[in-house]
C-alpha positions as a Markdown table, in Angstrom:
| # | Residue | x | y | z |
|---|---|---|---|---|
| 1 | Thr | 103.9 | 122.0 | 122.1 |
| 2 | Thr | 100.7 | 124.1 | 122.0 |
| 3 | Thr | 97.4 | 123.1 | 123.4 |
| 4 | Thr | 94.2 | 124.4 | 121.7 |
| 5 | Ala | 90.7 | 124.8 | 123.2 |
| 6 | Ala | 89.8 | 121.3 | 121.9 |
| 7 | Gly | 92.8 | 119.8 | 123.6 |
| 8 | Thr | 94.7 | 119.0 | 120.4 |
| 9 | Ser | 98.4 | 119.7 | 120.6 |
| 10 | Thr | 101.0 | 120.0 | 118.0 |
| 11 | Thr | 104.7 | 120.5 | 117.8 |
| 12 | Ala | 106.4 | 122.7 | 115.2 |
| 13 | Gly | 109.3 | 120.4 | 114.4 |
| 14 | Gly | 110.2 | 117.0 | 113.1 |
| 15 | Gly | 108.0 | 114.4 | 111.5 |
| 16 | Gly | 110.4 | 113.0 | 108.9 |
| 17 | Gly | 111.3 | 116.4 | 107.6 |
| 18 | Gln | 107.7 | 117.7 | 107.8 |
| 19 | Gly | 106.6 | 119.3 | 111.0 |
| 20 | Asp | 103.2 | 118.6 | 112.5 |
| 21 | Leu | 102.0 | 122.1 | 111.6 |
| 22 | Ala | 102.9 | 121.6 | 107.9 |
| 23 | Ile | 101.0 | 118.4 | 107.9 |
| 24 | Ala | 98.0 | 120.1 | 109.6 |
| 25 | Met | 98.1 | 122.8 | 106.9 |
| 26 | Gly | 98.1 | 120.2 | 104.1 |
| 27 | Ala | 95.3 | 118.3 | 105.8 |
| 28 | Ala | 93.3 | 121.5 | 106.2 |
| 29 | Gly | 93.8 | 122.2 | 102.5 |
| 30 | Leu | 92.5 | 118.8 | 101.6 |
| 31 | Glu | 89.4 | 119.4 | 103.8 |
| 32 | Val | 88.8 | 122.8 | 102.1 |
| 33 | Leu | 88.9 | 121.0 | 98.7 |
| 34 | Ala | 86.5 | 118.3 | 99.9 |
| 35 | Val | 84.0 | 120.9 | 101.3 |
| 36 | Asn | 84.2 | 122.9 | 98.1 |
| 37 | Thr | 83.7 | 119.8 | 95.9 |
| 38 | Tyr | 80.7 | 118.5 | 97.9 |
| 39 | Thr | 79.2 | 122.0 | 97.8 |
| 40 | Ala | 79.7 | 122.1 | 94.0 |
| 41 | Ala | 78.1 | 118.7 | 93.6 |
| 42 | Leu | 75.1 | 119.7 | 95.7 |
| 43 | Asp | 74.7 | 122.9 | 93.7 |
| 44 | Ala | 74.9 | 121.0 | 90.5 |
| 45 | Ala | 72.3 | 118.5 | 91.7 |
| 46 | Thr | 70.0 | 121.3 | 92.8 |
| 47 | Ala | 70.4 | 122.9 | 89.4 |
| 48 | Gly | 69.5 | 119.7 | 87.7 |
| 49 | Asp | 72.9 | 119.3 | 86.0 |
| 50 | Leu | 73.4 | 115.8 | 87.2 |
| 51 | Gly | 70.1 | 114.3 | 86.1 |
| 52 | Pro | 68.1 | 112.4 | 88.7 |
| 53 | Val | 69.8 | 112.3 | 92.1 |
| 54 | Pro | 68.5 | 109.8 | 94.6 |
| 55 | Asp | 67.6 | 111.3 | 98.0 |
| 56 | Ala | 70.0 | 109.0 | 99.8 |
| 57 | Val | 72.9 | 110.2 | 97.6 |
| 58 | Ala | 72.0 | 113.9 | 98.3 |
| 59 | Glu | 71.8 | 113.1 | 102.0 |
| 60 | Phe | 75.2 | 111.4 | 101.9 |
| 61 | Ala | 76.8 | 114.4 | 100.1 |
| 62 | Thr | 75.3 | 116.8 | 102.6 |
| 63 | Thr | 76.5 | 114.7 | 105.5 |
| 64 | Ala | 80.0 | 114.2 | 104.0 |
| 65 | Lys | 80.3 | 117.9 | 103.4 |
| 66 | Met | 79.4 | 118.6 | 107.1 |
| 67 | Gln | 81.9 | 116.1 | 108.3 |
| 68 | His | 84.7 | 117.5 | 106.1 |
| 69 | Gln | 83.8 | 121.0 | 107.4 |
| 70 | Ala | 84.2 | 119.6 | 111.0 |
| 71 | Ala | 87.6 | 118.1 | 110.1 |
| 72 | Leu | 88.6 | 121.4 | 108.5 |
| 73 | Asp | 87.6 | 123.3 | 111.7 |
| 74 | Ala | 89.6 | 120.8 | 113.8 |
| 75 | Trp | 92.8 | 121.2 | 111.8 |
| 76 | Asn | 92.3 | 125.0 | 111.7 |
| 77 | Glu | 91.9 | 125.0 | 115.5 |
| 78 | Val | 95.3 | 123.2 | 115.7 |
| 79 | Leu | 96.8 | 125.8 | 113.5 |
| 80 | Thr | 95.4 | 128.9 | 115.1 |
| 81 | Gly | 96.2 | 127.4 | 118.6 |
| 82 | Ala | 99.8 | 127.3 | 117.5 |
| 83 | Gly | 99.7 | 130.9 | 116.2 |
| 84 | Glu | 99.3 | 130.1 | 112.5 |
| 85 | Gln | 96.7 | 131.3 | 110.1 |
| 86 | Glu | 93.6 | 129.3 | 109.2 |
| 87 | Val | 93.8 | 127.4 | 105.9 |
| 88 | Thr | 91.1 | 128.6 | 103.5 |
| 89 | Met | 92.6 | 127.4 | 100.2 |
| 90 | Pro | 93.1 | 123.9 | 98.9 |
| 91 | Pro | 96.4 | 122.6 | 97.4 |
| 92 | Ala | 96.5 | 124.4 | 94.0 |
| 93 | Asp | 97.6 | 121.4 | 92.0 |
| 94 | Leu | 95.0 | 119.0 | 93.4 |
| 95 | Glu | 92.3 | 121.7 | 93.1 |
| 96 | Gln | 93.1 | 122.1 | 89.4 |
| 97 | Thr | 92.8 | 118.4 | 88.9 |
| 98 | Val | 89.5 | 118.1 | 90.7 |
| 99 | Asn | 88.1 | 121.2 | 89.0 |
| 100 | Ser | 89.1 | 119.8 | 85.6 |
| 101 | Gln | 87.5 | 116.4 | 86.4 |
| 102 | Phe | 84.4 | 118.1 | 87.9 |
| 103 | Gly | 84.0 | 120.0 | 84.6 |
| 104 | Gln | 83.5 | 116.7 | 82.9 |
| 105 | Val | 80.9 | 115.3 | 85.4 |
| 106 | Thr | 77.4 | 114.9 | 84.0 |
| 107 | Asp | 75.7 | 112.5 | 86.4 |
| 108 | Val | 75.7 | 111.0 | 89.9 |
| 109 | Val | 78.2 | 108.3 | 88.8 |
| 110 | Gly | 80.7 | 110.9 | 87.8 |
| 111 | Val | 80.3 | 112.8 | 91.0 |
| 112 | Ala | 80.7 | 109.6 | 93.0 |
| 113 | Glu | 83.9 | 108.6 | 91.2 |
| 114 | Leu | 85.4 | 112.1 | 91.8 |
| 115 | Ala | 84.3 | 112.1 | 95.4 |
| 116 | Asn | 85.8 | 108.7 | 95.9 |
| 117 | Met | 89.1 | 109.8 | 94.5 |
| 118 | Leu | 89.1 | 112.7 | 97.0 |
| 119 | Glu | 88.1 | 110.5 | 99.9 |
| 120 | Gln | 90.9 | 108.0 | 99.1 |
| 121 | Thr | 93.4 | 110.9 | 98.8 |
| 122 | Ala | 92.3 | 112.2 | 102.2 |
| 123 | Ser | 92.2 | 108.8 | 103.8 |
| 124 | Gln | 95.6 | 107.7 | 102.4 |
| 125 | Thr | 97.1 | 111.1 | 103.4 |
| 126 | Tyr | 95.8 | 110.7 | 107.0 |
| 127 | Leu | 97.2 | 107.1 | 107.2 |
| 128 | Asp | 100.5 | 108.4 | 105.9 |
| 129 | Ala | 100.4 | 111.3 | 108.4 |
| 130 | Gln | 100.0 | 109.0 | 111.4 |
| 131 | Arg | 103.5 | 107.6 | 110.8 |
| 132 | Val | 105.2 | 111.0 | 110.9 |
| 133 | Leu | 103.1 | 113.2 | 113.2 |
| 134 | Glu | 104.9 | 113.7 | 116.5 |
| 135 | Ala | 102.1 | 114.8 | 118.7 |
| 136 | Ala | 99.9 | 112.0 | 120.0 |
| 137 | Asp | 96.8 | 114.3 | 119.8 |
| 138 | Ala | 97.6 | 115.1 | 116.1 |
| 139 | Arg | 98.0 | 111.4 | 115.3 |
| 140 | Met | 94.6 | 110.7 | 117.0 |
| 141 | Leu | 93.0 | 113.5 | 115.0 |
| 142 | Ala | 94.4 | 112.2 | 111.7 |
| 143 | Gly | 93.3 | 108.7 | 112.6 |
| 144 | Ser | 89.8 | 109.7 | 113.6 |
| 145 | Ile | 89.3 | 111.5 | 110.3 |
| 146 | Gln | 91.0 | 108.8 | 108.3 |
| 147 | Val | 88.4 | 106.3 | 109.4 |
| 148 | Val | 85.5 | 108.6 | 108.4 |
| 149 | Ala | 87.1 | 109.2 | 105.0 |
| 150 | Gln | 87.3 | 105.4 | 104.5 |
| 151 | Gln | 83.6 | 105.1 | 105.5 |
| 152 | His | 82.8 | 107.7 | 102.9 |
| 153 | Ser | 84.8 | 105.7 | 100.3 |
| 154 | Ala | 83.0 | 102.5 | 101.3 |
| 155 | Ile | 79.6 | 104.2 | 100.7 |
| 156 | Leu | 80.8 | 105.6 | 97.4 |
| 157 | Asn | 82.1 | 102.2 | 96.3 |
| 158 | Phe | 78.7 | 100.8 | 97.0 |
| 159 | Val | 76.9 | 103.6 | 95.1 |
| 160 | Leu | 79.3 | 102.8 | 92.2 |
| 161 | Gly | 78.3 | 99.1 | 92.3 |
| 162 | Glu | 81.7 | 98.0 | 93.6 |
| 163 | Tyr | 82.5 | 96.0 | 96.7 |
| 164 | Pro | 82.5 | 98.6 | 99.6 |
| 165 | Val | 85.9 | 97.5 | 101.1 |
| 166 | Pro | 88.0 | 96.2 | 98.2 |
| 167 | Glu | 91.4 | 96.2 | 100.0 |
| 168 | Val | 92.4 | 94.5 | 103.2 |
| 169 | Phe | 95.2 | 97.0 | 103.9 |
| 170 | Gln | 94.9 | 100.6 | 102.8 |
| 171 | Gln | 97.7 | 102.0 | 100.6 |
| 172 | Thr | 99.3 | 105.5 | 100.8 |
| 173 | Asp | 100.2 | 106.0 | 97.1 |
| 174 | Met | 97.6 | 108.8 | 96.8 |
| 175 | Ser | 98.9 | 110.6 | 99.9 |
| 176 | Ile | 99.8 | 114.2 | 99.4 |
| 177 | Leu | 102.6 | 114.0 | 101.9 |
| 178 | Glu | 106.1 | 113.7 | 100.5 |
| 179 | Asn | 107.6 | 110.4 | 101.4 |
């Protein structure tokens, strides 16, 4: 077990065939993708490529990007505290899917749908991770980020004209973890 400056500890083994560090690497990759996607959305909005963007939506995207950066920093602190390299690249397959879908986005609704897919992927991955992470601090980190991703999703559902919390129990079918 390794303790980082933030007090988060991980173990290198176990977790249903996936060690805590492997999960931390995957989670950090998801966060890189979220930061990159929100950055691209904000750049597209600034360039006028999305049509009119309400101030509240731009503020949400800015805040969500900052929160995903904080989550990325936390996972990378776990990794570097255990002697691993920081994660700076997203999962290639998911990045390709997101980039392909982003290439078809022409308005705020398209960005909101894509962002919601990412938020659900992250949230479901963090829920899934909590059942296999061995270190209590790692489970707490995953749980604290999962809640925020669900909050982002609720806001995006609202922006899309959908009920903000459509499910009583969150699923894990979009999780990037191998079950």
